[in-house]
PDB file of C-alpha atoms and ligand atoms in Angstrom:
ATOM      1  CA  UNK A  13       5.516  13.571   5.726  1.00 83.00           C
ATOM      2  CA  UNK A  14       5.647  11.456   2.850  1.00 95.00           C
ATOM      3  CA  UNK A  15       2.676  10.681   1.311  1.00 98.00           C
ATOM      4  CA  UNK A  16       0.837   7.725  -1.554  1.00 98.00           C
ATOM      5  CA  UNK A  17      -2.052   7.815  -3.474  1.00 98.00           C
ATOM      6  CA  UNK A  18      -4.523   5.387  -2.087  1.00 98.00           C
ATOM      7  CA  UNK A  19      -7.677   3.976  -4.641  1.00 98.00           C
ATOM      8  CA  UNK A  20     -10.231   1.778  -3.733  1.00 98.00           C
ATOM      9  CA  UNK A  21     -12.359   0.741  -6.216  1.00 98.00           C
ATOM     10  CA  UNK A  22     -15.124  -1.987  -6.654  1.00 98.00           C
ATOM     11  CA  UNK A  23     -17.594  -2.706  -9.570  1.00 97.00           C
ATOM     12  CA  UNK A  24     -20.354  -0.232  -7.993  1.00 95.00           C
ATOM     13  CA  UNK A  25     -18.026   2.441  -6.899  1.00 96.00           C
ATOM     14  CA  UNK A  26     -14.888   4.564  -5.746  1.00 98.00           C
ATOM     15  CA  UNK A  27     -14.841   3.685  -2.291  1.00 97.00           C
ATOM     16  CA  UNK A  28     -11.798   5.896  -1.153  1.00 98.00           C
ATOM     17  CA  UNK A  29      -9.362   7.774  -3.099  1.00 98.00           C
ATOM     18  CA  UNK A  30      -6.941  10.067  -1.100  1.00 98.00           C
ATOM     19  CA  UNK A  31      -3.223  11.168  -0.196  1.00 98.00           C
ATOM     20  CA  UNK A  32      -2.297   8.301   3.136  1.00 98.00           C
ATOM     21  CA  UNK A  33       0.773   8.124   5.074  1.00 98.00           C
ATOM     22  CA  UNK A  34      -0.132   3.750   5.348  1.00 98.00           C
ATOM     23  CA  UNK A  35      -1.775   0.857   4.308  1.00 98.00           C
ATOM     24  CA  UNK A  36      -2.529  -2.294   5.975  1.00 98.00           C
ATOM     25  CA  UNK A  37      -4.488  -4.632   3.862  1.00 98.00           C
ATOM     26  CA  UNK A  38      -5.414  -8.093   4.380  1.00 98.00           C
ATOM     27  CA  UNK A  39      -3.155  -9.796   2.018  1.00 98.00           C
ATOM     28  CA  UNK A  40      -3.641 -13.535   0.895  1.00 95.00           C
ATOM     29  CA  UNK A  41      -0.347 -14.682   2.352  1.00 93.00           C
ATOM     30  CA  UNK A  42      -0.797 -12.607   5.503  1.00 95.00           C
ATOM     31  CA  UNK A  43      -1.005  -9.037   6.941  1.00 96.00           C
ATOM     32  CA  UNK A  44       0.384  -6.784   4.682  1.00 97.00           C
ATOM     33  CA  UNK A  45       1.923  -2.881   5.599  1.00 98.00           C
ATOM     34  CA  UNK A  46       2.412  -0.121   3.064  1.00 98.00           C
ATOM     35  CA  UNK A  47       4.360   2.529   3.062  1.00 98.00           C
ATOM     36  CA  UNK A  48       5.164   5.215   0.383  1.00 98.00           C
ATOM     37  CA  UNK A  49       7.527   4.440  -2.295  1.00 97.00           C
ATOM     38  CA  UNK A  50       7.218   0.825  -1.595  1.00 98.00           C
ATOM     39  CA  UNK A  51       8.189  -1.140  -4.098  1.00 97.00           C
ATOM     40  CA  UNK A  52       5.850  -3.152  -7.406  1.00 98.00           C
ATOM     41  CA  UNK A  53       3.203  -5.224  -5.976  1.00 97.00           C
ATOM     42  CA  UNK A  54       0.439  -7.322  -7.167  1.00 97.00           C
ATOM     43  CA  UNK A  55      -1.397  -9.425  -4.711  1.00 97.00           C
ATOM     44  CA  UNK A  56      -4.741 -10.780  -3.977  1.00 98.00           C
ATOM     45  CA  UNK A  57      -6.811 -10.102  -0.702  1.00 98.00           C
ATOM     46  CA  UNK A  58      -8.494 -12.201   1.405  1.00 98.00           C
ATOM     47  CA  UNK A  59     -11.980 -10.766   3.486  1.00 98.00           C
ATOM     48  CA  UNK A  60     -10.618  -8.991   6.152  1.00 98.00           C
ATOM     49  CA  UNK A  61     -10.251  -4.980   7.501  1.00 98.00           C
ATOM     50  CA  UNK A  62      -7.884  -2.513   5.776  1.00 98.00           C
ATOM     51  CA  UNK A  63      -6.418   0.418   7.932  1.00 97.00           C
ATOM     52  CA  UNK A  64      -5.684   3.148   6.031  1.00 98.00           C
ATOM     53  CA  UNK A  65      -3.761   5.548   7.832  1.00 97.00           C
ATOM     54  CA  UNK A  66      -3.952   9.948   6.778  1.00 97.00           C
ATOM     55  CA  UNK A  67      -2.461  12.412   9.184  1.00 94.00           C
ATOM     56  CA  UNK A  68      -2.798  10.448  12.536  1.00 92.00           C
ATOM     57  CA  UNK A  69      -6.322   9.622  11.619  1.00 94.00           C
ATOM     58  CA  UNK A  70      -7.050   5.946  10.502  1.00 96.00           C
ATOM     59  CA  UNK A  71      -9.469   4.859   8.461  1.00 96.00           C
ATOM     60  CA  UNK A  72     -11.392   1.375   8.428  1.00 97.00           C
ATOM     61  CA  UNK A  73     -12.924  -0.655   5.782  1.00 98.00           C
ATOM     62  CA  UNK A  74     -14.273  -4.025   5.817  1.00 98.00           C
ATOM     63  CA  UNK A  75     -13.224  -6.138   2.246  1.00 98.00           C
ATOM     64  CA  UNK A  76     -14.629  -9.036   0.784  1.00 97.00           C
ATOM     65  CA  UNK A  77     -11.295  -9.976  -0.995  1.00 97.00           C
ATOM     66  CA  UNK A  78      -9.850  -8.707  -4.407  1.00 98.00           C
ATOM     67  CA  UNK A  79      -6.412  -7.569  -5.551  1.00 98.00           C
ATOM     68  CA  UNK A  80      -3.734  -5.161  -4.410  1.00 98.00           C
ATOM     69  CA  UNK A  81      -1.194  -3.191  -6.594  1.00 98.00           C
ATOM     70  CA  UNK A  82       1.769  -1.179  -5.880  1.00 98.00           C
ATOM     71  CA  UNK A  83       3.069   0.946  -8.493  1.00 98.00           C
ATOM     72  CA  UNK A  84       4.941   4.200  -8.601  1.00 97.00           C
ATOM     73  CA  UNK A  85       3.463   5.329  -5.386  1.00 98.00           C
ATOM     74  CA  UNK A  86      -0.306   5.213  -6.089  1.00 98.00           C
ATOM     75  CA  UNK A  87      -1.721   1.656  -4.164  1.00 98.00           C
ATOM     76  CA  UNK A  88      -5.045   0.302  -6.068  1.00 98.00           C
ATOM     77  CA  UNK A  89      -7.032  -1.807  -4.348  1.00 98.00           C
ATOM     78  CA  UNK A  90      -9.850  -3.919  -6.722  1.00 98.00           C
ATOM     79  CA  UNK A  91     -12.483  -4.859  -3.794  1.00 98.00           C
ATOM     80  CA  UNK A  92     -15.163  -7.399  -3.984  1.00 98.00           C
ATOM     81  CA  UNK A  93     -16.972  -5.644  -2.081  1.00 98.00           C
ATOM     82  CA  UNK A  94     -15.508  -2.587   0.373  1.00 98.00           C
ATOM     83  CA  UNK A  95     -17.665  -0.915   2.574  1.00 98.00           C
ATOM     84  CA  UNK A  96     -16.258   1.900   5.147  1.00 97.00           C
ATOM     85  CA  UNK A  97     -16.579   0.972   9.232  1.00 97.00           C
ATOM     86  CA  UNK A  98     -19.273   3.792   9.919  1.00 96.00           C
ATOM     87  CA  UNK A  99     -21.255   2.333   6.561  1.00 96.00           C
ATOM     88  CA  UNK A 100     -21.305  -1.453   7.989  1.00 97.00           C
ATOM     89  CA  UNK A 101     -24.924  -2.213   8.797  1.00 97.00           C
ATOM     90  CA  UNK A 102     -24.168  -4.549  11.461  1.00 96.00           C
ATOM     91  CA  UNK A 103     -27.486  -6.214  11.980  1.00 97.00           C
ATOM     92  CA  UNK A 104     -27.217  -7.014   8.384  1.00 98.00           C
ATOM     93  CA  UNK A 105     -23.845  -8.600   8.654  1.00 98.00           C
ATOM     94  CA  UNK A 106     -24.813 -10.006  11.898  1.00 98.00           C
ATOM     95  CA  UNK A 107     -27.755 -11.900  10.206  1.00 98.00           C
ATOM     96  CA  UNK A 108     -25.661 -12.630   7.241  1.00 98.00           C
ATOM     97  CA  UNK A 109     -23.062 -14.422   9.612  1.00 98.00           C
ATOM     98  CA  UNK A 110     -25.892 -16.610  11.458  1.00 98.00           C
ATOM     99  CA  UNK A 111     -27.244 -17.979   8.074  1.00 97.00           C
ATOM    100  CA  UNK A 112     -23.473 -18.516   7.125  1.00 97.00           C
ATOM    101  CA  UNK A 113     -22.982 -20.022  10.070  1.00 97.00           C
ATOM    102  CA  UNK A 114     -26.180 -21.928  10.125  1.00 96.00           C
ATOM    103  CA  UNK A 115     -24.918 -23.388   6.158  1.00 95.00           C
ATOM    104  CA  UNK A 116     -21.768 -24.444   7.574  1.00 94.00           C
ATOM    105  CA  UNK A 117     -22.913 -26.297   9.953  1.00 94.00           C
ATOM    106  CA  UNK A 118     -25.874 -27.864   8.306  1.00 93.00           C
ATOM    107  CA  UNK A 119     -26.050 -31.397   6.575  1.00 87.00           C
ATOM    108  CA  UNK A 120     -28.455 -30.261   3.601  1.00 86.00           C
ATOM    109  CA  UNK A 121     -27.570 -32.704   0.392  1.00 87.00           C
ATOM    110  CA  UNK A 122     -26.323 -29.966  -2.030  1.00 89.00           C
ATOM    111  CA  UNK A 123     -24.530 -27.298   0.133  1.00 89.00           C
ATOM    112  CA  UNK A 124     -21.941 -25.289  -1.994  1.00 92.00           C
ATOM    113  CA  UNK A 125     -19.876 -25.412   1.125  1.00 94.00           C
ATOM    114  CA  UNK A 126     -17.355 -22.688  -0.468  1.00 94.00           C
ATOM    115  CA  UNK A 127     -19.927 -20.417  -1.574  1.00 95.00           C
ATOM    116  CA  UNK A 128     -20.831 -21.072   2.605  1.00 96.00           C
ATOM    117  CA  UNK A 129     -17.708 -20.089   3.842  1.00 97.00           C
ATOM    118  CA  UNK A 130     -16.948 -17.379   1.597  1.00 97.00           C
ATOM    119  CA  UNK A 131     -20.268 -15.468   2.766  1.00 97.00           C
ATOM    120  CA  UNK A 132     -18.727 -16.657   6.356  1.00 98.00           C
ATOM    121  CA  UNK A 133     -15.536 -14.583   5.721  1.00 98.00           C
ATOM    122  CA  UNK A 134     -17.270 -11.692   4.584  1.00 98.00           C
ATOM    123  CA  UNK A 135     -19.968 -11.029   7.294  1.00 98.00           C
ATOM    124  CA  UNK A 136     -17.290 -11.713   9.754  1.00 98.00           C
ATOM    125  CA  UNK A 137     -15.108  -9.093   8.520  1.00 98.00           C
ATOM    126  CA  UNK A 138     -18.002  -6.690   8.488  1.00 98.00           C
ATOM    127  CA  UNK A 139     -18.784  -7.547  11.813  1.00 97.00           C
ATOM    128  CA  UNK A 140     -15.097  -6.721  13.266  1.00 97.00           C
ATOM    129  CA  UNK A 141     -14.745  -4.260  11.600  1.00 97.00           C
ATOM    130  CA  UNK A 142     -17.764  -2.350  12.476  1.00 95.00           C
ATOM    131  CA  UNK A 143     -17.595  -3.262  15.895  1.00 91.00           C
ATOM    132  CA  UNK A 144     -13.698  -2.135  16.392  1.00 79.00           C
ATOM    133  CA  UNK A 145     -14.706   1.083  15.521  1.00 69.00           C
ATOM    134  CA  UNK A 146     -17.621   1.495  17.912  1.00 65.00           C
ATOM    135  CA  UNK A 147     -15.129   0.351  20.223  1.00 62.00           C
ATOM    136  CA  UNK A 148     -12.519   3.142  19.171  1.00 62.00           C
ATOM    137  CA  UNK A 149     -15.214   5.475  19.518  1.00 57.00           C
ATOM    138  CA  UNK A 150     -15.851   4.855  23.081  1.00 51.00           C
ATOM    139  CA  UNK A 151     -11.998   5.168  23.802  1.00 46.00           C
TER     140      UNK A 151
HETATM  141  P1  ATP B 216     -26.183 -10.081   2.500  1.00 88.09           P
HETATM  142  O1  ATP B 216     -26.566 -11.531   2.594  1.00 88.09           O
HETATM  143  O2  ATP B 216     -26.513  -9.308   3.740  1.00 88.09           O
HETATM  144  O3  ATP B 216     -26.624  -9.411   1.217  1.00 88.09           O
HETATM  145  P2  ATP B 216     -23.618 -10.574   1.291  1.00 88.09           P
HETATM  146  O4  ATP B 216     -22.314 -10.943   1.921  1.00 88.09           O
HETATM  147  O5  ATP B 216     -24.264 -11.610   0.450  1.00 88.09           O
HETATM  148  O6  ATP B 216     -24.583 -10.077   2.475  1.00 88.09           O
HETATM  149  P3  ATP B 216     -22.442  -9.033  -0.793  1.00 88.09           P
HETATM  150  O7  ATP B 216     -22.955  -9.802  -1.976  1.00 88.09           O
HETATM  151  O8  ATP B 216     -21.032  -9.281  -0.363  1.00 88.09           O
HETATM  152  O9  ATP B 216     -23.441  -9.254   0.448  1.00 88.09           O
HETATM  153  O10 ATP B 216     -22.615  -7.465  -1.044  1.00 88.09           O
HETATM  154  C1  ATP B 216     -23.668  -6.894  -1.807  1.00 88.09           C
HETATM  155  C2  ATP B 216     -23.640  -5.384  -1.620  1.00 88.09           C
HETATM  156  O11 ATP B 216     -24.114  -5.035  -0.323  1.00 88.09           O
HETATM  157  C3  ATP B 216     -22.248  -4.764  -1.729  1.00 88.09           C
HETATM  158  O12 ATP B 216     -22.378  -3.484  -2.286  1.00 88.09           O
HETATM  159  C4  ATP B 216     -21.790  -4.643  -0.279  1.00 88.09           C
HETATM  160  O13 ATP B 216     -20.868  -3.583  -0.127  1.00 88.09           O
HETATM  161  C5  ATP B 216     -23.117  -4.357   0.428  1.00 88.09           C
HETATM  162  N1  ATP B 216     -23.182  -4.902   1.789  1.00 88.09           N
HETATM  163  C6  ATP B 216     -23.251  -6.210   2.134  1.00 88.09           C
HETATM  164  N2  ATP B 216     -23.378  -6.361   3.468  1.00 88.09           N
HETATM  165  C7  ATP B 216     -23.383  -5.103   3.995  1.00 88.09           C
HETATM  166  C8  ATP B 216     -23.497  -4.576   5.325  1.00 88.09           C
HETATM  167  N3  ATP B 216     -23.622  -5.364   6.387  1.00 88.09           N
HETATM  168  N4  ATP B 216     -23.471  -3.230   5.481  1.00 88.09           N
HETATM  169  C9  ATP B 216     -23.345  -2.416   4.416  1.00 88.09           C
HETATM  170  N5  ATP B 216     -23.250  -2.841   3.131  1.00 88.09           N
HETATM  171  C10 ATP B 216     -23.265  -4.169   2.914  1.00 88.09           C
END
Protein backbone atom coordinates (compact mmCIF):
# COMPACT_ATOMS: atom_id res chain seq x y z
CA UNK A 1 0.00 0.00 0.00
CA UNK A 2 1.24 3.28 -0.66
CA UNK A 3 2.75 4.96 1.93
CA UNK A 4 3.97 9.10 3.23
CA UNK A 5 6.23 10.24 5.61
CA UNK A 6 4.35 11.77 8.44
CA UNK A 7 6.40 14.53 11.02
CA UNK A 8 5.06 16.13 13.81
CA UNK A 9 7.03 18.46 15.38
CA UNK A 10 6.56 21.22 18.12
CA UNK A 11 9.13 23.52 19.91
CA UNK A 12 9.71 20.81 22.82
CA UNK A 13 9.70 17.79 20.67
CA UNK A 14 9.17 15.15 17.76
CA UNK A 15 5.85 14.10 18.53
CA UNK A 16 5.41 11.40 15.71
CA UNK A 17 7.47 10.63 12.81
CA UNK A 18 6.49 7.46 10.78
CA UNK A 19 5.52 5.77 7.31
CA UNK A 20 1.07 6.42 7.29
CA UNK A 21 -1.28 5.33 4.74
CA UNK A 22 -3.59 8.99 5.90
CA UNK A 23 -3.89 12.11 7.42
CA UNK A 24 -6.74 13.99 8.68
CA UNK A 25 -5.79 17.22 10.23
CA UNK A 26 -7.83 19.97 11.42
CA UNK A 27 -7.25 22.48 8.78
CA UNK A 28 -8.17 26.28 9.19
CA UNK A 29 -10.68 26.26 6.36
CA UNK A 30 -12.10 22.89 7.40
CA UNK A 31 -11.38 19.12 7.74
CA UNK A 32 -8.64 18.27 5.78
CA UNK A 33 -7.70 14.35 4.29
CA UNK A 34 -4.27 13.28 3.11
CA UNK A 35 -3.31 10.87 1.08
CA UNK A 36 0.13 9.91 -0.43
CA UNK A 37 1.43 11.79 -3.29
CA UNK A 38 -0.96 14.53 -2.65
CA UNK A 39 -0.13 17.42 -4.06
CA UNK A 40 2.06 21.03 -2.41
CA UNK A 41 0.37 22.25 0.58
CA UNK A 42 0.85 24.86 3.11
CA UNK A 43 -1.88 25.52 5.55
CA UNK A 44 -2.47 26.54 9.04
CA UNK A 45 -4.38 24.42 11.75
CA UNK A 46 -6.85 25.25 13.96
CA UNK A 47 -7.07 23.20 17.75
CA UNK A 48 -8.64 20.21 16.93
CA UNK A 49 -7.74 16.07 16.67
CA UNK A 50 -5.54 14.68 13.86
CA UNK A 51 -6.11 10.96 12.77
CA UNK A 52 -3.27 9.56 11.49
CA UNK A 53 -3.92 6.44 9.90
CA UNK A 54 -0.72 3.25 9.63
CA UNK A 55 -1.74 -0.21 8.59
CA UNK A 56 -5.46 -0.25 9.77
CA UNK A 57 -4.37 1.20 13.03
CA UNK A 58 -5.21 4.96 13.68
CA UNK A 59 -3.57 7.13 15.63
CA UNK A 60 -4.95 10.26 17.67
CA UNK A 61 -3.49 13.47 18.67
CA UNK A 62 -4.98 16.43 20.16
CA UNK A 63 -3.36 20.00 18.45
CA UNK A 64 -3.36 23.33 19.64
CA UNK A 65 -3.10 24.80 16.05
CA UNK A 66 0.07 25.38 13.82
CA UNK A 67 0.86 24.75 10.16
CA UNK A 68 0.60 21.90 7.68
CA UNK A 69 2.88 21.17 4.63
CA UNK A 70 2.70 18.86 1.80
CA UNK A 71 5.69 18.31 -0.15
CA UNK A 72 7.07 15.45 -2.16
CA UNK A 73 5.32 12.93 -0.06
CA UNK A 74 6.65 13.68 3.46
CA UNK A 75 3.52 15.82 5.44
CA UNK A 76 5.10 18.21 8.32
CA UNK A 77 3.01 19.26 10.74
CA UNK A 78 4.47 22.50 13.06
CA UNK A 79 2.13 21.98 16.32
CA UNK A 80 1.54 24.45 19.02
CA UNK A 81 1.28 22.10 21.11
CA UNK A 82 0.53 18.11 20.08
CA UNK A 83 0.05 15.71 22.59
CA UNK A 84 -0.91 11.87 21.65
CA UNK A 85 -4.70 10.57 22.92
CA UNK A 86 -3.22 8.02 25.56
CA UNK A 87 -0.78 11.15 26.81
CA UNK A 88 -3.92 13.64 27.37
CA UNK A 89 -4.21 14.14 31.11
CA UNK A 90 -7.79 14.69 31.08
CA UNK A 91 -8.37 16.09 34.51
CA UNK A 92 -5.87 18.61 33.49
CA UNK A 93 -7.65 19.57 30.34
CA UNK A 94 -10.85 19.16 32.08
CA UNK A 95 -9.81 21.87 34.66
CA UNK A 96 -8.19 23.87 32.00
CA UNK A 97 -11.64 23.98 30.08
CA UNK A 98 -13.70 25.10 33.36
CA UNK A 99 -11.33 28.12 33.99
CA UNK A 100 -11.63 28.78 30.13
CA UNK A 101 -14.96 28.50 30.39
CA UNK A 102 -15.31 30.34 33.61
CA UNK A 103 -13.06 33.54 31.57
CA UNK A 104 -15.46 33.47 28.87
CA UNK A 105 -18.15 33.91 30.61
CA UNK A 106 -16.96 36.32 33.20
CA UNK A 107 -17.34 40.24 33.16
CA UNK A 108 -13.77 40.99 34.78
CA UNK A 109 -12.59 44.67 33.33
CA UNK A 110 -9.43 43.50 31.44
CA UNK A 111 -10.21 39.97 30.04
CA UNK A 112 -7.96 39.16 26.95
CA UNK A 113 -11.05 37.50 25.64
CA UNK A 114 -8.86 35.81 22.70
CA UNK A 115 -6.21 34.65 24.84
CA UNK A 116 -9.80 33.10 26.68
CA UNK A 117 -10.99 31.39 23.87
CA UNK A 118 -7.88 30.19 22.49
CA UNK A 119 -7.14 28.21 25.89
CA UNK A 120 -11.05 27.24 25.25
CA UNK A 121 -10.14 25.57 21.90
CA UNK A 122 -7.32 23.82 23.19
CA UNK A 123 -8.63 22.05 26.39
CA UNK A 124 -11.59 21.16 24.36
CA UNK A 125 -9.68 19.41 21.83
CA UNK A 126 -7.77 17.59 24.52
CA UNK A 127 -10.80 16.66 26.07
CA UNK A 128 -12.36 14.92 22.76
CA UNK A 129 -9.78 13.66 21.92
CA UNK A 130 -8.86 11.81 24.96
CA UNK A 131 -12.19 10.80 25.60
CA UNK A 132 -12.86 9.29 21.86
CA UNK A 133 -10.24 7.08 22.49
CA UNK A 134 -11.37 5.71 25.84
CA UNK A 135 -14.41 5.30 23.99
CA UNK A 136 -12.65 3.27 21.07
CA UNK A 137 -11.14 1.30 23.66
CA UNK A 138 -14.27 0.03 25.10
CA UNK A 139 -15.53 -0.90 21.49
P1 LIG B 1 -2.84 24.20 31.32
O1 LIG B 1 -3.59 25.41 31.79
O2 LIG B 1 -3.39 22.92 31.88
O3 LIG B 1 -1.33 24.32 31.43
P2 LIG B 1 -2.65 25.05 28.58
O4 LIG B 1 -3.64 24.94 27.47
O5 LIG B 1 -2.35 26.42 29.07
O6 LIG B 1 -3.16 24.09 29.76
P3 LIG B 1 -0.38 24.73 26.90
O7 LIG B 1 0.31 26.04 27.17
O8 LIG B 1 -1.16 24.61 25.63
O9 LIG B 1 -1.30 24.35 28.16
O10 LIG B 1 0.69 23.54 26.93
C1 LIG B 1 1.84 23.52 27.76
C2 LIG B 1 2.47 22.14 27.70
O11 LIG B 1 1.68 21.21 28.43
C3 LIG B 1 2.58 21.56 26.29
O12 LIG B 1 3.74 20.77 26.23
C4 LIG B 1 1.35 20.67 26.16
O13 LIG B 1 1.58 19.62 25.24
C5 LIG B 1 1.20 20.16 27.59
N1 LIG B 1 -0.20 19.93 27.99
C6 LIG B 1 -1.15 20.87 28.19
N2 LIG B 1 -2.30 20.32 28.62
C7 LIG B 1 -2.08 18.97 28.68
C8 LIG B 1 -2.88 17.84 29.06
N3 LIG B 1 -4.14 17.97 29.46
N4 LIG B 1 -2.31 16.61 29.00
C9 LIG B 1 -1.03 16.46 28.61
N5 LIG B 1 -0.21 17.48 28.25
C10 LIG B 1 -0.72 18.73 28.28
Amino acid sequence: MATMRLDIVTAEKLVYSDEVSSVVAPGAEGQLGILPNHAPLLTSLKPGELKVSKEGEETNIAVSGGFLEVLKNVVTILADTAERAEDIDVERAEAALKRAQEKVNSSESDLDLERAIRALKRSQARVFVSKRKRSSKVK
